[in-house]
PDB file of C-alpha atoms in Angstrom:
ATOM      1  CA  MET A   1       0.000   0.000   0.000  1.00 67.00           C
ATOM      2  CA  MET A   2       1.414   3.340  -1.038  1.00 86.00           C
ATOM      3  CA  ALA A   3       1.948   5.991   1.626  1.00 92.00           C
ATOM      4  CA  ARG A   4       1.770   9.655   0.673  1.00 95.00           C
ATOM      5  CA  THR A   5       3.961  12.120   2.592  1.00 97.00           C
ATOM      6  CA  VAL A   6       1.898  15.024   3.927  1.00 97.00           C
ATOM      7  CA  LEU A   7       4.538  16.650   6.176  1.00 98.00           C
ATOM      8  CA  ASN A   8       8.306  16.507   5.776  1.00 98.00           C
ATOM      9  CA  HIS A   9      10.985  17.488   8.298  1.00 98.00           C
ATOM     10  CA  ALA A  10      10.839  21.202   7.403  1.00 98.00           C
ATOM     11  CA  ASP A  11       7.022  21.221   7.604  1.00 98.00           C
ATOM     12  CA  ILE A  12       7.112  19.618  11.062  1.00 98.00           C
ATOM     13  CA  SER A  13       9.758  22.057  12.246  1.00 98.00           C
ATOM     14  CA  ARG A  14       7.712  25.063  11.049  1.00 98.00           C
ATOM     15  CA  ALA A  15       4.546  23.687  12.648  1.00 98.00           C
ATOM     16  CA  LEU A  16       6.253  23.168  16.014  1.00 98.00           C
ATOM     17  CA  THR A  17       7.777  26.666  15.894  1.00 98.00           C
ATOM     18  CA  ARG A  18       4.331  28.143  15.209  1.00 98.00           C
ATOM     19  CA  ILE A  19       2.798  26.087  18.036  1.00 98.00           C
ATOM     20  CA  ALA A  20       5.531  27.283  20.453  1.00 98.00           C
ATOM     21  CA  HIS A  21       4.775  30.925  19.575  1.00 98.00           C
ATOM     22  CA  GLU A  22       1.019  30.372  19.909  1.00 98.00           C
ATOM     23  CA  ILE A  23       1.460  28.763  23.339  1.00 98.00           C
ATOM     24  CA  LEU A  24       3.540  31.715  24.539  1.00 97.00           C
ATOM     25  CA  GLU A  25       1.023  34.210  23.190  1.00 96.00           C
ATOM     26  CA  SER A  26      -1.954  32.449  24.761  1.00 96.00           C
ATOM     27  CA  ASP A  27      -0.309  32.195  28.191  1.00 91.00           C
ATOM     28  CA  ARG A  28       1.484  35.567  27.983  1.00 90.00           C
ATOM     29  CA  GLY A  29       4.871  33.979  28.609  1.00 90.00           C
ATOM     30  CA  ALA A  30       6.272  30.758  29.978  1.00 94.00           C
ATOM     31  CA  GLU A  31       6.436  31.434  33.704  1.00 92.00           C
ATOM     32  CA  HIS A  32       3.474  29.203  34.613  1.00 94.00           C
ATOM     33  CA  LEU A  33       3.717  26.659  31.784  1.00 97.00           C
ATOM     34  CA  VAL A  34       4.164  22.909  31.931  1.00 97.00           C
ATOM     35  CA  ILE A  35       4.435  21.003  28.645  1.00 98.00           C
ATOM     36  CA  LEU A  36       3.490  17.319  29.026  1.00 98.00           C
ATOM     37  CA  GLY A  37       3.868  14.888  26.157  1.00 98.00           C
ATOM     38  CA  ILE A  38       1.826  11.727  25.840  1.00 97.00           C
ATOM     39  CA  PRO A  39       4.212   8.829  25.119  1.00 96.00           C
ATOM     40  CA  THR A  40       5.715   7.970  22.820  1.00 94.00           C
ATOM     41  CA  ARG A  41       5.870  10.579  20.080  1.00 97.00           C
ATOM     42  CA  GLY A  42       3.993  13.211  22.073  1.00 98.00           C
ATOM     43  CA  THR A  43       6.832  13.224  24.589  1.00 98.00           C
ATOM     44  CA  VAL A  44       9.366  13.900  21.830  1.00 98.00           C
ATOM     45  CA  LEU A  45       7.193  16.690  20.419  1.00 98.00           C
ATOM     46  CA  ALA A  46       6.731  18.192  23.912  1.00 98.00           C
ATOM     47  CA  ARG A  47      10.508  18.315  24.413  1.00 98.00           C
ATOM     48  CA  ARG A  48      10.975  19.984  21.045  1.00 98.00           C
ATOM     49  CA  ILE A  49       8.259  22.566  21.782  1.00 98.00           C
ATOM     50  CA  ALA A  50       9.784  23.255  25.222  1.00 98.00           C
ATOM     51  CA  GLU A  51      13.219  23.805  23.628  1.00 97.00           C
ATOM     52  CA  LEU A  52      11.692  26.230  21.124  1.00 98.00           C
ATOM     53  CA  ILE A  53       9.883  28.107  23.914  1.00 97.00           C
ATOM     54  CA  GLN A  54      13.140  28.366  25.870  1.00 96.00           C
ATOM     55  CA  ARG A  55      14.895  29.851  22.812  1.00 96.00           C
ATOM     56  CA  ILE A  56      12.086  32.358  22.246  1.00 96.00           C
ATOM     57  CA  GLU A  57      11.573  33.227  25.922  1.00 95.00           C
ATOM     58  CA  PRO A  58      14.893  33.249  27.816  1.00 89.00           C
ATOM     59  CA  THR A  59      13.103  33.508  31.189  1.00 89.00           C
ATOM     60  CA  ALA A  60      11.267  30.201  30.616  1.00 92.00           C
ATOM     61  CA  PRO A  61      11.849  27.543  33.284  1.00 91.00           C
ATOM     62  CA  VAL A  62      14.810  25.270  32.560  1.00 91.00           C
ATOM     63  CA  GLN A  63      12.707  22.137  33.084  1.00 94.00           C
ATOM     64  CA  LEU A  64       9.516  22.902  31.204  1.00 96.00           C
ATOM     65  CA  ALA A  65       8.709  19.530  29.622  1.00 97.00           C
ATOM     66  CA  GLY A  66       7.638  16.218  31.038  1.00 97.00           C
ATOM     67  CA  SER A  67       5.585  13.200  30.075  1.00 98.00           C
ATOM     68  CA  LEU A  68       2.166  11.910  31.083  1.00 98.00           C
ATOM     69  CA  ASP A  69       1.528   8.206  30.717  1.00 96.00           C
ATOM     70  CA  VAL A  70      -2.165   7.448  30.172  1.00 95.00           C
ATOM     71  CA  THR A  71      -1.940   3.673  29.698  1.00 91.00           C
ATOM     72  CA  MET A  72      -3.786   2.695  32.872  1.00 89.00           C
ATOM     73  CA  TYR A  73      -6.495   5.315  32.256  1.00 90.00           C
ATOM     74  CA  ARG A  74      -7.463   4.082  28.792  1.00 83.00           C
ATOM     75  CA  ASP A  75     -10.923   2.661  28.232  1.00 78.00           C
ATOM     76  CA  ASP A  76      -9.811   0.319  25.461  1.00 70.00           C
ATOM     77  CA  LEU A  77      -7.268  -1.884  27.283  1.00 61.00           C
ATOM     78  CA  SER A  78      -9.496  -4.937  26.990  1.00 60.00           C
ATOM     79  CA  ARG A  79      -9.741  -4.489  23.206  1.00 64.00           C
ATOM     80  CA  SER A  80      -6.243  -3.359  22.343  1.00 62.00           C
ATOM     81  CA  GLY A  81      -4.293  -5.474  24.803  1.00 60.00           C
ATOM     82  CA  MET A  82      -1.947  -4.372  27.530  1.00 63.00           C
ATOM     83  CA  ARG A  83       0.777  -1.925  26.630  1.00 68.00           C
ATOM     84  CA  MET A  84       3.865  -1.340  28.691  1.00 77.00           C
ATOM     85  CA  PRO A  85       3.369   1.872  30.707  1.00 83.00           C
ATOM     86  CA  SER A  86       5.932   4.651  30.379  1.00 87.00           C
ATOM     87  CA  PRO A  87       6.998   6.735  33.353  1.00 90.00           C
ATOM     88  CA  THR A  88       5.106   9.943  34.109  1.00 96.00           C
ATOM     89  CA  GLU A  89       7.653  12.708  34.648  1.00 96.00           C
ATOM     90  CA  LEU A  90       6.613  16.129  35.886  1.00 97.00           C
ATOM     91  CA  PRO A  91       8.818  19.225  35.922  1.00 95.00           C
ATOM     92  CA  PRO A  92       9.746  20.556  39.385  1.00 93.00           C
ATOM     93  CA  GLY A  93       6.794  22.272  41.027  1.00 93.00           C
ATOM     94  CA  GLY A  94       4.256  19.863  39.531  1.00 95.00           C
ATOM     95  CA  ILE A  95       1.083  21.045  37.829  1.00 97.00           C
ATOM     96  CA  ASP A  96      -0.909  22.756  40.601  1.00 97.00           C
ATOM     97  CA  GLY A  97      -1.968  26.246  39.539  1.00 97.00           C
ATOM     98  CA  ARG A  98      -0.054  26.036  36.267  1.00 97.00           C
ATOM     99  CA  THR A  99      -1.145  25.933  32.644  1.00 97.00           C
ATOM    100  CA  VAL A 100      -0.561  22.424  31.361  1.00 98.00           C
ATOM    101  CA  VAL A 101      -0.181  21.946  27.621  1.00 98.00           C
ATOM    102  CA  LEU A 102      -0.770  18.323  26.673  1.00 98.00           C
ATOM    103  CA  VAL A 103       1.082  17.314  23.508  1.00 98.00           C
ATOM    104  CA  ASP A 104       0.276  14.374  21.250  1.00 98.00           C
ATOM    105  CA  ASP A 105       1.189  13.459  17.704  1.00 98.00           C
ATOM    106  CA  VAL A 106      -2.268  12.716  16.237  1.00 98.00           C
ATOM    107  CA  LEU A 107      -5.704  13.712  17.512  1.00 98.00           C
ATOM    108  CA  TYR A 108      -8.266  11.192  16.300  1.00 96.00           C
ATOM    109  CA  SER A 109     -11.160   9.916  18.451  1.00 94.00           C
ATOM    110  CA  GLY A 110     -10.216  11.947  21.535  1.00 95.00           C
ATOM    111  CA  ARG A 111     -10.013   8.858  23.744  1.00 94.00           C
ATOM    112  CA  THR A 112      -6.307   9.289  24.524  1.00 95.00           C
ATOM    113  CA  ILE A 113      -6.881  12.895  25.577  1.00 97.00           C
ATOM    114  CA  ARG A 114      -9.865  11.896  27.740  1.00 96.00           C
ATOM    115  CA  SER A 115      -7.515   9.427  29.432  1.00 96.00           C
ATOM    116  CA  ALA A 116      -4.961  12.203  29.883  1.00 97.00           C
ATOM    117  CA  PHE A 117      -7.550  14.335  31.723  1.00 97.00           C
ATOM    118  CA  ASP A 118      -8.136  11.456  34.141  1.00 95.00           C
ATOM    119  CA  ALA A 119      -4.396  10.982  34.667  1.00 96.00           C
ATOM    120  CA  LEU A 120      -3.909  14.726  35.261  1.00 97.00           C
ATOM    121  CA  SER A 121      -6.637  14.814  37.905  1.00 95.00           C
ATOM    122  CA  ASP A 122      -4.659  12.247  39.921  1.00 95.00           C
ATOM    123  CA  LEU A 123      -1.544  14.456  39.802  1.00 96.00           C
ATOM    124  CA  GLY A 124      -2.918  17.815  40.850  1.00 96.00           C
ATOM    125  CA  ARG A 125      -5.099  20.710  39.856  1.00 97.00           C
ATOM    126  CA  PRO A 126      -3.826  22.779  36.953  1.00 97.00           C
ATOM    127  CA  ARG A 127      -5.055  26.331  36.404  1.00 97.00           C
ATOM    128  CA  ALA A 128      -5.847  25.435  32.787  1.00 97.00           C
ATOM    129  CA  VAL A 129      -5.265  22.570  30.374  1.00 98.00           C
ATOM    130  CA  ARG A 130      -4.545  23.150  26.694  1.00 98.00           C
ATOM    131  CA  LEU A 131      -3.969  20.654  23.892  1.00 98.00           C
ATOM    132  CA  ALA A 132      -1.325  20.798  21.170  1.00 98.00           C
ATOM    133  CA  VAL A 133      -1.209  18.206  18.382  1.00 98.00           C
ATOM    134  CA  LEU A 134       0.945  17.817  15.318  1.00 98.00           C
ATOM    135  CA  VAL A 135      -1.954  16.401  13.257  1.00 98.00           C
ATOM    136  CA  ASP A 136      -5.711  16.709  13.776  1.00 98.00           C
ATOM    137  CA  ARG A 137      -7.410  14.139  11.556  1.00 97.00           C
ATOM    138  CA  GLY A 138     -11.016  14.475  12.736  1.00 94.00           C
ATOM    139  CA  HIS A 139     -13.389  11.594  13.626  1.00 94.00           C
ATOM    140  CA  ARG A 140     -13.923  12.640  17.263  1.00 95.00           C
ATOM    141  CA  GLU A 141     -15.833  10.357  19.636  1.00 94.00           C
ATOM    142  CA  PHE A 142     -15.489  12.834  22.524  1.00 94.00           C
ATOM    143  CA  PRO A 143     -16.072  16.596  22.473  1.00 96.00           C
ATOM    144  CA  ILE A 144     -12.383  17.464  22.417  1.00 97.00           C
ATOM    145  CA  ARG A 145     -10.717  20.138  20.301  1.00 97.00           C
ATOM    146  CA  ALA A 146      -7.034  21.005  20.063  1.00 98.00           C
ATOM    147  CA  ASP A 147      -5.968  24.543  20.965  1.00 98.00           C
ATOM    148  CA  PHE A 148      -2.787  24.342  18.880  1.00 98.00           C
ATOM    149  CA  VAL A 149      -2.656  22.311  15.651  1.00 98.00           C
ATOM    150  CA  GLY A 150       0.296  21.741  13.355  1.00 98.00           C
ATOM    151  CA  LYS A 151      -1.834  20.477  10.460  1.00 98.00           C
ATOM    152  CA  ASN A 152      -5.527  19.741  10.034  1.00 97.00           C
ATOM    153  CA  LEU A 153      -5.640  16.610   7.923  1.00 96.00           C
ATOM    154  CA  PRO A 154      -9.197  15.469   7.184  1.00 93.00           C
ATOM    155  CA  SER A 155      -9.022  11.749   6.513  1.00 94.00           C
ATOM    156  CA  ALA A 156     -11.213   8.728   6.008  1.00 94.00           C
ATOM    157  CA  ALA A 157     -11.560   6.401   8.991  1.00 93.00           C
ATOM    158  CA  SER A 158     -10.018   3.676   6.830  1.00 94.00           C
ATOM    159  CA  GLU A 159      -6.846   5.724   6.290  1.00 96.00           C
ATOM    160  CA  ARG A 160      -3.849   5.552   8.589  1.00 96.00           C
ATOM    161  CA  ILE A 161      -1.751   8.550   9.649  1.00 97.00           C
ATOM    162  CA  ASN A 162       1.863   7.632  10.434  1.00 97.00           C
ATOM    163  CA  VAL A 163       4.085  10.053  12.340  1.00 98.00           C
ATOM    164  CA  ARG A 164       7.775   9.226  12.247  1.00 98.00           C
ATOM    165  CA  LEU A 165      10.249  11.138  14.402  1.00 98.00           C
ATOM    166  CA  ALA A 166      14.022  10.700  14.327  1.00 97.00           C
ATOM    167  CA  GLU A 167      14.326  10.216  18.110  1.00 97.00           C
ATOM    168  CA  VAL A 168      11.898   7.272  18.094  1.00 97.00           C
ATOM    169  CA  ASP A 169      11.943   5.834  14.592  1.00 97.00           C
ATOM    170  CA  GLY A 170      15.338   6.836  13.210  1.00 96.00           C
ATOM    171  CA  GLY A 171      15.661   8.472   9.808  1.00 95.00           C
ATOM    172  CA  ASP A 172      14.003  11.759   8.899  1.00 97.00           C
ATOM    173  CA  ASP A 173      10.909  13.253  10.489  1.00 98.00           C
ATOM    174  CA  HIS A 174       7.803  12.874   8.332  1.00 98.00           C
ATOM    175  CA  VAL A 175       4.070  12.252   8.407  1.00 98.00           C
ATOM    176  CA  THR A 176       2.397   9.975   5.872  1.00 98.00           C
ATOM    177  CA  ILE A 177      -1.150   8.963   5.085  1.00 97.00           C
ATOM    178  CA  GLU A 178      -1.999   5.575   3.635  1.00 95.00           C
ATOM    179  CA  GLY A 179      -4.984   3.410   2.881  1.00 90.00           C
ATOM    180  CA  GLY A 180      -8.502   4.549   2.196  1.00 73.00           C
ATOM    181  CA  ALA A 181     -10.923   3.466  -0.473  1.00 61.00           C
ATOM    182  CA  GLU A 182      -9.432   1.154  -3.041  1.00 51.00           C
TER     183      GLU A 182
END
């Protein structure tokens, strides 16, 4: 099955730079920000966004990024099988009273983000929660909308969106779409 590239390395880099600027604008700086990636690729994207924010805003906290594992909060474990949980890592100071930006690679049904809300509630009480995604492909099953989107990519449910990042997958960063009606 042929995969069509919809974002290359430069496209991803531009999208993340734009997202970093939008996050800073919406929160009027980085003083109260926490950027939490949802493993696996969301964590990589969160680190990249945090690095960009630190370059743009020199007063940003040194440890801005972390990760939020949602494995045990998922409602589809019985269908999809058990996955190995990743560690949840919070920046110093935790999330209480701070703006948490959740970061994921693809927003699809919204189930992962719903799980992330449950996981966050066990960790503290943020002032606000925002959502940043590299790709929003539609097909929501929960009323969830991303605040910061790299690329809106309407797709058929039968299509597959593949995000590949150098830190996880090796090679060059890219996003492909494959499948659909034959």
